[in-house]
Amino acid sequence: MPDAPLPPLQLTDVQRSVSAELDRIAPVIDELGRRFRGAGHELHLVGGPVRDAMLGRQHNDLDFTTSARPEQTERLLKGWADAVWDIGRAFGTIGCRRGDWQVEITTYRSETYDPSSRKPDVDFGDTLAGDLGRRDFTVNAMAVSVPDRTFEDPFHGVVDLAHRVLRTPGRPEDSFSDDPLRMMRAARFAAQLGFSVDPAVVSAMTAMADRITIISAERVRDELVKLVCAPYPRLGLGLLVETGLAGHVLPELPALALERDEHHRHKDVYEHTLTVLEQSIELESRLPGGGPDFVSRFAALMHDVGKPRTRRFVGDGTVTFHHHDVVGAKITRKRMKALRFSNDQIDAVSGLVELHLRFHGYGTGEWTDSAVRRYVRDAGDQLERLHVLTRADCTTRNRRKAERLRRTYDDLEARIARLSEEEELASLRPDLDGNQIMAILEIPPGRVVGEAYQHLLELRMDRGPMSSEDAEAALREWWAARG
């Protein structure tokens, strides 16, 4: 994964890619273009589909802009589309589906933000040039008129695309004042496309970083997820930190850039974190679905956020971070709640952060089978992600030590596999269920049944499977000890 943007593109390659993609999507663009032109309206393929066509990326989700008003667009789509929806009508957008194609058609727009508002004021425009001029970056401000396939590029986006640079159509300060989320989008596109960001854009982002605070947490979260799941997240995250945006949306990240102690005896936690993120991405093939996996990546990004708060210097100059796993899990949970993540995502990521050091107690394999069972039980349905995070966290430059850690974790996974096959660890439960506990102890449902169940689960962890007779004897012994 690059620390720096990718090399420039050749314009001849761009032209070939566009031609091939337009031929592929011809069944949509040609038919729609003729329908709109026949009704006296302009229609243009625009934005991401045009940009990605130049990059050789195929899309079945197509965006268009048009001179037609939403009600006119809706009428033109009926009879052509398999389904039509108007959920975006307030913003001038009508959506539809035709076979495998998803289409969104938006009326030319002129859109600005009130300086203190989170929502745009939407006004319809009259020209393609005006519509393109209000878009975020020049590489997204190109259009192809249909059905005649005339290329429109008033802001020289194709040149910026060839040089892999993000630039705004007008002054970046005006663009970010209209929609501060575009600053996050700059970082996201850098991560998705491997592009650099124009110095003027970076300067405006730095000067206006606090404007991001007027944007809703949900919109910021969505951009952050796209950035983290992009092919080159280090580029985007680095830009967030450099411009100060991270200080507002993910302050735990720049906080990792700890000042080194005078003896230089601990790692640069920020750089270590980005390395762990990249190594976790390389291991995503181990996960169901193969990635990109947001939970795995975000856990890697947050795994050491407890270190700044737990850093201590001892007498010989050694640095310690005791309990940074537990502290980091709490910090992670709080940040994800602020960004309005789902409870399931919060539980998964914070749980992985809390468990990421557990393996280091394994030593050279001294854990008992009981300890291995507890490791699996505590990881629950995040076990495969915990394997990825733990392996990715081994970033030592000492090749012999790295190889030893890898072999040791191989051994732990082999033991987990063996015990799982023998004991069905994934569905680990006591040898007696709640109904059996109530029948044996002759007690009604209630808190005591749960306590008995938990006691038997702990015994199951320690001893492995028991016969029903041994489990009943253990239960009666526990009950007698309670008096």
PDB file of N, CA, C and O in Angstrom, residues 118-176:
ATOM      1  N   ARG A 118     -26.815  22.416   8.964  1.00  0.00           N
ATOM      2  CA  ARG A 118     -26.319  21.118   8.517  1.00  0.00           C
ATOM      3  C   ARG A 118     -26.960  20.693   7.204  1.00  0.00           C
ATOM      4  O   ARG A 118     -26.546  19.710   6.605  1.00  0.00           O
ATOM      5  N   LYS A 119     -28.002  21.387   6.776  1.00  0.00           N
ATOM      6  CA  LYS A 119     -28.747  20.956   5.602  1.00  0.00           C
ATOM      7  C   LYS A 119     -28.629  21.988   4.489  1.00  0.00           C
ATOM      8  O   LYS A 119     -28.655  23.189   4.743  1.00  0.00           O
ATOM      9  N   PRO A 120     -28.528  21.528   3.242  1.00  0.00           N
ATOM     10  CA  PRO A 120     -28.382  22.468   2.123  1.00  0.00           C
ATOM     11  C   PRO A 120     -29.701  23.101   1.731  1.00  0.00           C
ATOM     12  O   PRO A 120     -30.768  22.525   1.911  1.00  0.00           O
ATOM     13  N   ASP A 121     -29.608  24.318   1.212  1.00  0.00           N
ATOM     14  CA  ASP A 121     -30.739  24.930   0.526  1.00  0.00           C
ATOM     15  C   ASP A 121     -30.619  24.538  -0.944  1.00  0.00           C
ATOM     16  O   ASP A 121     -29.610  24.824  -1.584  1.00  0.00           O
ATOM     17  N   VAL A 122     -31.645  23.865  -1.466  1.00  0.00           N
ATOM     18  CA  VAL A 122     -31.575  23.335  -2.827  1.00  0.00           C
ATOM     19  C   VAL A 122     -32.367  24.231  -3.771  1.00  0.00           C
ATOM     20  O   VAL A 122     -33.553  24.483  -3.561  1.00  0.00           O
ATOM     21  N   ASP A 123     -31.696  24.710  -4.802  1.00  0.00           N
ATOM     22  CA  ASP A 123     -32.350  25.461  -5.875  1.00  0.00           C
ATOM     23  C   ASP A 123     -31.994  24.778  -7.188  1.00  0.00           C
ATOM     24  O   ASP A 123     -30.857  24.351  -7.385  1.00  0.00           O
ATOM     25  N   PHE A 124     -32.967  24.669  -8.091  1.00  0.00           N
ATOM     26  CA  PHE A 124     -32.702  24.071  -9.392  1.00  0.00           C
ATOM     27  C   PHE A 124     -31.988  25.073 -10.284  1.00  0.00           C
ATOM     28  O   PHE A 124     -32.265  26.273 -10.266  1.00  0.00           O
ATOM     29  N   GLY A 125     -31.039  24.543 -11.080  1.00  0.00           N
ATOM     30  CA  GLY A 125     -30.300  25.377 -12.018  1.00  0.00           C
ATOM     31  C   GLY A 125     -30.802  25.198 -13.437  1.00  0.00           C
ATOM     32  O   GLY A 125     -31.712  24.405 -13.705  1.00  0.00           O
ATOM     33  N   ASP A 126     -30.160  25.898 -14.349  1.00  0.00           N
ATOM     34  CA  ASP A 126     -30.601  25.869 -15.744  1.00  0.00           C
ATOM     35  C   ASP A 126     -29.545  25.378 -16.720  1.00  0.00           C
ATOM     36  O   ASP A 126     -29.847  25.143 -17.884  1.00  0.00           O
ATOM     37  N   THR A 127     -28.287  25.235 -16.254  1.00  0.00           N
ATOM     38  CA  THR A 127     -27.221  24.874 -17.182  1.00  0.00           C
ATOM     39  C   THR A 127     -26.354  23.752 -16.626  1.00  0.00           C
ATOM     40  O   THR A 127     -26.199  23.615 -15.397  1.00  0.00           O
ATOM     41  N   LEU A 128     -25.787  22.983 -17.530  1.00  0.00           N
ATOM     42  CA  LEU A 128     -24.853  21.935 -17.124  1.00  0.00           C
ATOM     43  C   LEU A 128     -23.617  22.537 -16.459  1.00  0.00           C
ATOM     44  O   LEU A 128     -23.153  22.045 -15.437  1.00  0.00           O
ATOM     45  N   ALA A 129     -23.081  23.621 -17.044  1.00  0.00           N
ATOM     46  CA  ALA A 129     -21.871  24.225 -16.486  1.00  0.00           C
ATOM     47  C   ALA A 129     -22.095  24.686 -15.059  1.00  0.00           C
ATOM     48  O   ALA A 129     -21.231  24.515 -14.184  1.00  0.00           O
ATOM     49  N   GLY A 130     -23.271  25.252 -14.773  1.00  0.00           N
ATOM     50  CA  GLY A 130     -23.572  25.683 -13.412  1.00  0.00           C
ATOM     51  C   GLY A 130     -23.657  24.514 -12.465  1.00  0.00           C
ATOM     52  O   GLY A 130     -23.188  24.581 -11.322  1.00  0.00           O
ATOM     53  N   ASP A 131     -24.245  23.402 -12.944  1.00  0.00           N
ATOM     54  CA  ASP A 131     -24.345  22.201 -12.114  1.00  0.00           C
ATOM     55  C   ASP A 131     -22.963  21.627 -11.821  1.00  0.00           C
ATOM     56  O   ASP A 131     -22.656  21.257 -10.676  1.00  0.00           O
ATOM     57  N   LEU A 132     -22.117  21.524 -12.833  1.00  0.00           N
ATOM     58  CA  LEU A 132     -20.777  20.962 -12.632  1.00  0.00           C
ATOM     59  C   LEU A 132     -19.938  21.851 -11.723  1.00  0.00           C
ATOM     60  O   LEU A 132     -19.125  21.361 -10.942  1.00  0.00           O
ATOM     61  N   GLY A 133     -20.150  23.163 -11.799  1.00  0.00           N
ATOM     62  CA  GLY A 133     -19.372  24.089 -11.001  1.00  0.00           C
ATOM     63  C   GLY A 133     -19.632  23.984  -9.515  1.00  0.00           C
ATOM     64  O   GLY A 133     -18.788  24.397  -8.715  1.00  0.00           O
ATOM     65  N   ARG A 134     -20.767  23.397  -9.107  1.00  0.00           N
ATOM     66  CA  ARG A 134     -21.073  23.261  -7.693  1.00  0.00           C
ATOM     67  C   ARG A 134     -20.650  21.911  -7.125  1.00  0.00           C
ATOM     68  O   ARG A 134     -20.901  21.618  -5.958  1.00  0.00           O
ATOM     69  N   ARG A 135     -19.983  21.092  -7.953  1.00  0.00           N
ATOM     70  CA  ARG A 135     -19.553  19.779  -7.471  1.00  0.00           C
ATOM     71  C   ARG A 135     -18.252  19.878  -6.693  1.00  0.00           C
ATOM     72  O   ARG A 135     -17.555  20.885  -6.727  1.00  0.00           O
ATOM     73  N   ASP A 136     -17.934  18.775  -5.977  1.00  0.00           N
ATOM     74  CA  ASP A 136     -16.857  18.856  -4.990  1.00  0.00           C
ATOM     75  C   ASP A 136     -15.465  18.989  -5.610  1.00  0.00           C
ATOM     76  O   ASP A 136     -14.686  19.857  -5.230  1.00  0.00           O
ATOM     77  N   PHE A 137     -15.132  18.136  -6.597  1.00  0.00           N
ATOM     78  CA  PHE A 137     -13.785  18.132  -7.165  1.00  0.00           C
ATOM     79  C   PHE A 137     -13.858  18.063  -8.690  1.00  0.00           C
ATOM     80  O   PHE A 137     -14.835  17.560  -9.249  1.00  0.00           O
ATOM     81  N   THR A 138     -12.832  18.557  -9.335  1.00  0.00           N
ATOM     82  CA  THR A 138     -12.849  18.614 -10.795  1.00  0.00           C
ATOM     83  C   THR A 138     -12.989  17.230 -11.413  1.00  0.00           C
ATOM     84  O   THR A 138     -13.598  17.089 -12.475  1.00  0.00           O
ATOM     85  N   VAL A 139     -12.433  16.198 -10.778  1.00  0.00           N
ATOM     86  CA  VAL A 139     -12.531  14.848 -11.344  1.00  0.00           C
ATOM     87  C   VAL A 139     -13.953  14.308 -11.250  1.00  0.00           C
ATOM     88  O   VAL A 139     -14.278  13.301 -11.883  1.00  0.00           O
ATOM     89  N   ASN A 140     -14.801  14.974 -10.449  1.00  0.00           N
ATOM     90  CA  ASN A 140     -16.214  14.615 -10.375  1.00  0.00           C
ATOM     91  C   ASN A 140     -17.090  15.624 -11.110  1.00  0.00           C
ATOM     92  O   ASN A 140     -18.316  15.547 -11.027  1.00  0.00           O
ATOM     93  N   ALA A 141     -16.448  16.567 -11.781  1.00  0.00           N
ATOM     94  CA  ALA A 141     -17.184  17.626 -12.482  1.00  0.00           C
ATOM     95  C   ALA A 141     -17.061  17.478 -13.990  1.00  0.00           C
ATOM     96  O   ALA A 141     -17.021  18.454 -14.727  1.00  0.00           O
ATOM     97  N   MET A 142     -16.997  16.243 -14.456  1.00  0.00           N
ATOM     98  CA  MET A 142     -16.968  15.934 -15.886  1.00  0.00           C
ATOM     99  C   MET A 142     -18.280  15.246 -16.259  1.00  0.00           C
ATOM    100  O   MET A 142     -18.893  14.580 -15.425  1.00  0.00           O
ATOM    101  N   ALA A 143     -18.686  15.391 -17.494  1.00  0.00           N
ATOM    102  CA  ALA A 143     -19.954  14.808 -17.927  1.00  0.00           C
ATOM    103  C   ALA A 143     -19.838  14.292 -19.354  1.00  0.00           C
ATOM    104  O   ALA A 143     -18.987  14.735 -20.126  1.00  0.00           O
ATOM    105  N   VAL A 144     -20.705  13.340 -19.684  1.00  0.00           N
ATOM    106  CA  VAL A 144     -20.844  12.845 -21.055  1.00  0.00           C
ATOM    107  C   VAL A 144     -22.291  13.039 -21.461  1.00  0.00           C
ATOM    108  O   VAL A 144     -23.203  12.450 -20.861  1.00  0.00           O
ATOM    109  N   SER A 145     -22.541  13.895 -22.440  1.00  0.00           N
ATOM    110  CA  SER A 145     -23.904  14.116 -22.921  1.00  0.00           C
ATOM    111  C   SER A 145     -24.379  12.884 -23.674  1.00  0.00           C
ATOM    112  O   SER A 145     -23.623  12.279 -24.447  1.00  0.00           O
ATOM    113  N   VAL A 146     -25.616  12.500 -23.431  1.00  0.00           N
ATOM    114  CA  VAL A 146     -26.162  11.321 -24.107  1.00  0.00           C
ATOM    115  C   VAL A 146     -27.447  11.732 -24.829  1.00  0.00           C
ATOM    116  O   VAL A 146     -28.156  12.637 -24.407  1.00  0.00           O
ATOM    117  N   PRO A 147     -27.702  11.087 -25.986  1.00  0.00           N
ATOM    118  CA  PRO A 147     -27.039   9.888 -26.497  1.00  0.00           C
ATOM    119  C   PRO A 147     -25.835  10.148 -27.404  1.00  0.00           C
ATOM    120  O   PRO A 147     -25.217   9.189 -27.889  1.00  0.00           O
ATOM    121  N   ASP A 148     -25.466  11.412 -27.661  1.00  0.00           N
ATOM    122  CA  ASP A 148     -24.417  11.663 -28.659  1.00  0.00           C
ATOM    123  C   ASP A 148     -23.001  11.499 -28.110  1.00  0.00           C
ATOM    124  O   ASP A 148     -22.029  11.563 -28.863  1.00  0.00           O
ATOM    125  N   ARG A 149     -22.859  11.305 -26.764  1.00  0.00           N
ATOM    126  CA  ARG A 149     -21.575  11.021 -26.118  1.00  0.00           C
ATOM    127  C   ARG A 149     -20.564  12.163 -26.257  1.00  0.00           C
ATOM    128  O   ARG A 149     -19.360  11.933 -26.387  1.00  0.00           O
ATOM    129  N   THR A 150     -21.025  13.386 -26.188  1.00  0.00           N
ATOM    130  CA  THR A 150     -20.131  14.536 -26.193  1.00  0.00           C
ATOM    131  C   THR A 150     -19.537  14.712 -24.803  1.00  0.00           C
ATOM    132  O   THR A 150     -20.260  14.706 -23.798  1.00  0.00           O
ATOM    133  N   PHE A 151     -18.224  14.874 -24.724  1.00  0.00           N
ATOM    134  CA  PHE A 151     -17.527  14.993 -23.439  1.00  0.00           C
ATOM    135  C   PHE A 151     -17.518  16.451 -23.001  1.00  0.00           C
ATOM    136  O   PHE A 151     -17.150  17.347 -23.767  1.00  0.00           O
ATOM    137  N   GLU A 152     -17.933  16.710 -21.761  1.00  0.00           N
ATOM    138  CA  GLU A 152     -17.975  18.061 -21.197  1.00  0.00           C
ATOM    139  C   GLU A 152     -17.029  18.120 -20.001  1.00  0.00           C
ATOM    140  O   GLU A 152     -17.186  17.370 -19.034  1.00  0.00           O
ATOM    141  N   ASP A 153     -16.062  19.040 -20.051  1.00  0.00           N
ATOM    142  CA  ASP A 153     -15.063  19.128 -18.977  1.00  0.00           C
ATOM    143  C   ASP A 153     -14.640  20.589 -18.778  1.00  0.00           C
ATOM    144  O   ASP A 153     -13.502  20.965 -19.061  1.00  0.00           O
ATOM    145  N   PRO A 154     -15.537  21.435 -18.270  1.00  0.00           N
ATOM    146  CA  PRO A 154     -15.221  22.868 -18.167  1.00  0.00           C
ATOM    147  C   PRO A 154     -14.138  23.197 -17.146  1.00  0.00           C
ATOM    148  O   PRO A 154     -13.569  24.297 -17.189  1.00  0.00           O
ATOM    149  N   PHE A 155     -13.819  22.275 -16.246  1.00  0.00           N
ATOM    150  CA  PHE A 155     -12.851  22.580 -15.187  1.00  0.00           C
ATOM    151  C   PHE A 155     -11.585  21.720 -15.290  1.00  0.00           C
ATOM    152  O   PHE A 155     -10.840  21.590 -14.334  1.00  0.00           O
ATOM    153  N   HIS A 156     -11.370  21.125 -16.459  1.00  0.00           N
ATOM    154  CA  HIS A 156     -10.138  20.383 -16.750  1.00  0.00           C
ATOM    155  C   HIS A 156      -9.933  19.201 -15.800  1.00  0.00           C
ATOM    156  O   HIS A 156      -8.817  18.902 -15.376  1.00  0.00           O
ATOM    157  N   GLY A 157     -11.019  18.524 -15.507  1.00  0.00           N
ATOM    158  CA  GLY A 157     -10.941  17.374 -14.616  1.00  0.00           C
ATOM    159  C   GLY A 157     -10.125  16.230 -15.181  1.00  0.00           C
ATOM    160  O   GLY A 157      -9.470  15.505 -14.438  1.00  0.00           O
ATOM    161  N   VAL A 158     -10.136  16.078 -16.518  1.00  0.00           N
ATOM    162  CA  VAL A 158      -9.391  14.966 -17.106  1.00  0.00           C
ATOM    163  C   VAL A 158      -7.892  15.146 -16.897  1.00  0.00           C
ATOM    164  O   VAL A 158      -7.158  14.158 -16.703  1.00  0.00           O
ATOM    165  N   VAL A 159      -7.423  16.376 -16.893  1.00  0.00           N
ATOM    166  CA  VAL A 159      -5.997  16.630 -16.633  1.00  0.00           C
ATOM    167  C   VAL A 159      -5.669  16.288 -15.178  1.00  0.00           C
ATOM    168  O   VAL A 159      -4.656  15.642 -14.887  1.00  0.00           O
ATOM    169  N   ASP A 160      -6.534  16.715 -14.264  1.00  0.00           N
ATOM    170  CA  ASP A 160      -6.309  16.397 -12.857  1.00  0.00           C
ATOM    171  C   ASP A 160      -6.381  14.894 -12.610  1.00  0.00           C
ATOM    172  O   ASP A 160      -5.616  14.341 -11.815  1.00  0.00           O
ATOM    173  N   LEU A 161      -7.293  14.236 -13.322  1.00  0.00           N
ATOM    174  CA  LEU A 161      -7.395  12.788 -13.162  1.00  0.00           C
ATOM    175  C   LEU A 161      -6.132  12.101 -13.671  1.00  0.00           C
ATOM    176  O   LEU A 161      -5.626  11.173 -13.033  1.00  0.00           O
ATOM    177  N   ALA A 162      -5.618  12.568 -14.811  1.00  0.00           N
ATOM    178  CA  ALA A 162      -4.404  11.970 -15.357  1.00  0.00           C
ATOM    179  C   ALA A 162      -3.230  12.134 -14.397  1.00  0.00           C
ATOM    180  O   ALA A 162      -2.382  11.252 -14.290  1.00  0.00           O
ATOM    181  N   HIS A 163      -3.196  13.266 -13.688  1.00  0.00           N
ATOM    182  CA  HIS A 163      -2.121  13.516 -12.729  1.00  0.00           C
ATOM    183  C   HIS A 163      -2.478  13.039 -11.319  1.00  0.00           C
ATOM    184  O   HIS A 163      -1.717  13.265 -10.383  1.00  0.00           O
ATOM    185  N   ARG A 164      -3.651  12.422 -11.190  1.00  0.00           N
ATOM    186  CA  ARG A 164      -4.116  11.874  -9.919  1.00  0.00           C
ATOM    187  C   ARG A 164      -4.071  12.921  -8.807  1.00  0.00           C
ATOM    188  O   ARG A 164      -3.479  12.706  -7.740  1.00  0.00           O
ATOM    189  N   VAL A 165      -4.738  14.039  -9.039  1.00  0.00           N
ATOM    190  CA  VAL A 165      -4.759  15.107  -8.044  1.00  0.00           C
ATOM    191  C   VAL A 165      -6.197  15.565  -7.830  1.00  0.00           C
ATOM    192  O   VAL A 165      -6.998  15.625  -8.774  1.00  0.00           O
ATOM    193  N   LEU A 166      -6.542  15.884  -6.587  1.00  0.00           N
ATOM    194  CA  LEU A 166      -7.863  16.395  -6.242  1.00  0.00           C
ATOM    195  C   LEU A 166      -7.805  17.914  -6.134  1.00  0.00           C
ATOM    196  O   LEU A 166      -7.030  18.457  -5.347  1.00  0.00           O
ATOM    197  N   ARG A 167      -8.640  18.547  -6.953  1.00  0.00           N
ATOM    198  CA  ARG A 167      -8.719  20.000  -6.971  1.00  0.00           C
ATOM    199  C   ARG A 167     -10.196  20.380  -7.017  1.00  0.00           C
ATOM    200  O   ARG A 167     -11.014  19.631  -7.542  1.00  0.00           O
ATOM    201  N   THR A 168     -10.566  21.529  -6.481  1.00  0.00           N
ATOM    202  CA  THR A 168     -11.962  21.962  -6.519  1.00  0.00           C
ATOM    203  C   THR A 168     -12.211  22.791  -7.782  1.00  0.00           C
ATOM    204  O   THR A 168     -11.295  23.456  -8.276  1.00  0.00           O
ATOM    205  N   PRO A 169     -13.448  22.778  -8.322  1.00  0.00           N
ATOM    206  CA  PRO A 169     -13.730  23.563  -9.528  1.00  0.00           C
ATOM    207  C   PRO A 169     -13.503  25.064  -9.329  1.00  0.00           C
ATOM    208  O   PRO A 169     -13.028  25.753 -10.227  1.00  0.00           O
ATOM    209  N   GLY A 170     -13.857  25.569  -8.151  1.00  0.00           N
ATOM    210  CA  GLY A 170     -13.622  26.974  -7.826  1.00  0.00           C
ATOM    211  C   GLY A 170     -12.679  27.078  -6.643  1.00  0.00           C
ATOM    212  O   GLY A 170     -11.857  26.191  -6.401  1.00  0.00           O
ATOM    213  N   ARG A 171     -12.788  28.161  -5.886  1.00  0.00           N
ATOM    214  CA  ARG A 171     -11.956  28.311  -4.700  1.00  0.00           C
ATOM    215  C   ARG A 171     -12.339  27.253  -3.663  1.00  0.00           C
ATOM    216  O   ARG A 171     -13.517  27.081  -3.354  1.00  0.00           O
ATOM    217  N   PRO A 172     -11.355  26.523  -3.114  1.00  0.00           N
ATOM    218  CA  PRO A 172     -11.705  25.494  -2.123  1.00  0.00           C
ATOM    219  C   PRO A 172     -12.408  26.075  -0.902  1.00  0.00           C
ATOM    220  O   PRO A 172     -13.270  25.425  -0.309  1.00  0.00           O
ATOM    221  N   GLU A 173     -12.071  27.310  -0.536  1.00  0.00           N
ATOM    222  CA  GLU A 173     -12.725  27.924   0.621  1.00  0.00           C
ATOM    223  C   GLU A 173     -14.226  28.069   0.388  1.00  0.00           C
ATOM    224  O   GLU A 173     -15.035  27.836   1.304  1.00  0.00           O
ATOM    225  N   ASP A 174     -14.604  28.435  -0.841  1.00  0.00           N
ATOM    226  CA  ASP A 174     -16.030  28.564  -1.161  1.00  0.00           C
ATOM    227  C   ASP A 174     -16.710  27.199  -1.153  1.00  0.00           C
ATOM    228  O   ASP A 174     -17.827  27.039  -0.654  1.00  0.00           O
ATOM    229  N   SER A 175     -16.027  26.218  -1.719  1.00  0.00           N
ATOM    230  CA  SER A 175     -16.586  24.873  -1.780  1.00  0.00           C
ATOM    231  C   SER A 175     -16.817  24.307  -0.383  1.00  0.00           C
ATOM    232  O   SER A 175     -17.880  23.756  -0.083  1.00  0.00           O
ATOM    233  N   PHE A 176     -15.838  24.457   0.506  1.00  0.00           N
ATOM    234  CA  PHE A 176     -15.949  23.888   1.849  1.00  0.00           C
ATOM    235  C   PHE A 176     -16.883  24.702   2.730  1.00  0.00           C
ATOM    236  O   PHE A 176     -17.456  24.180   3.690  1.00  0.00           O
TER     237      PHE A 176
END
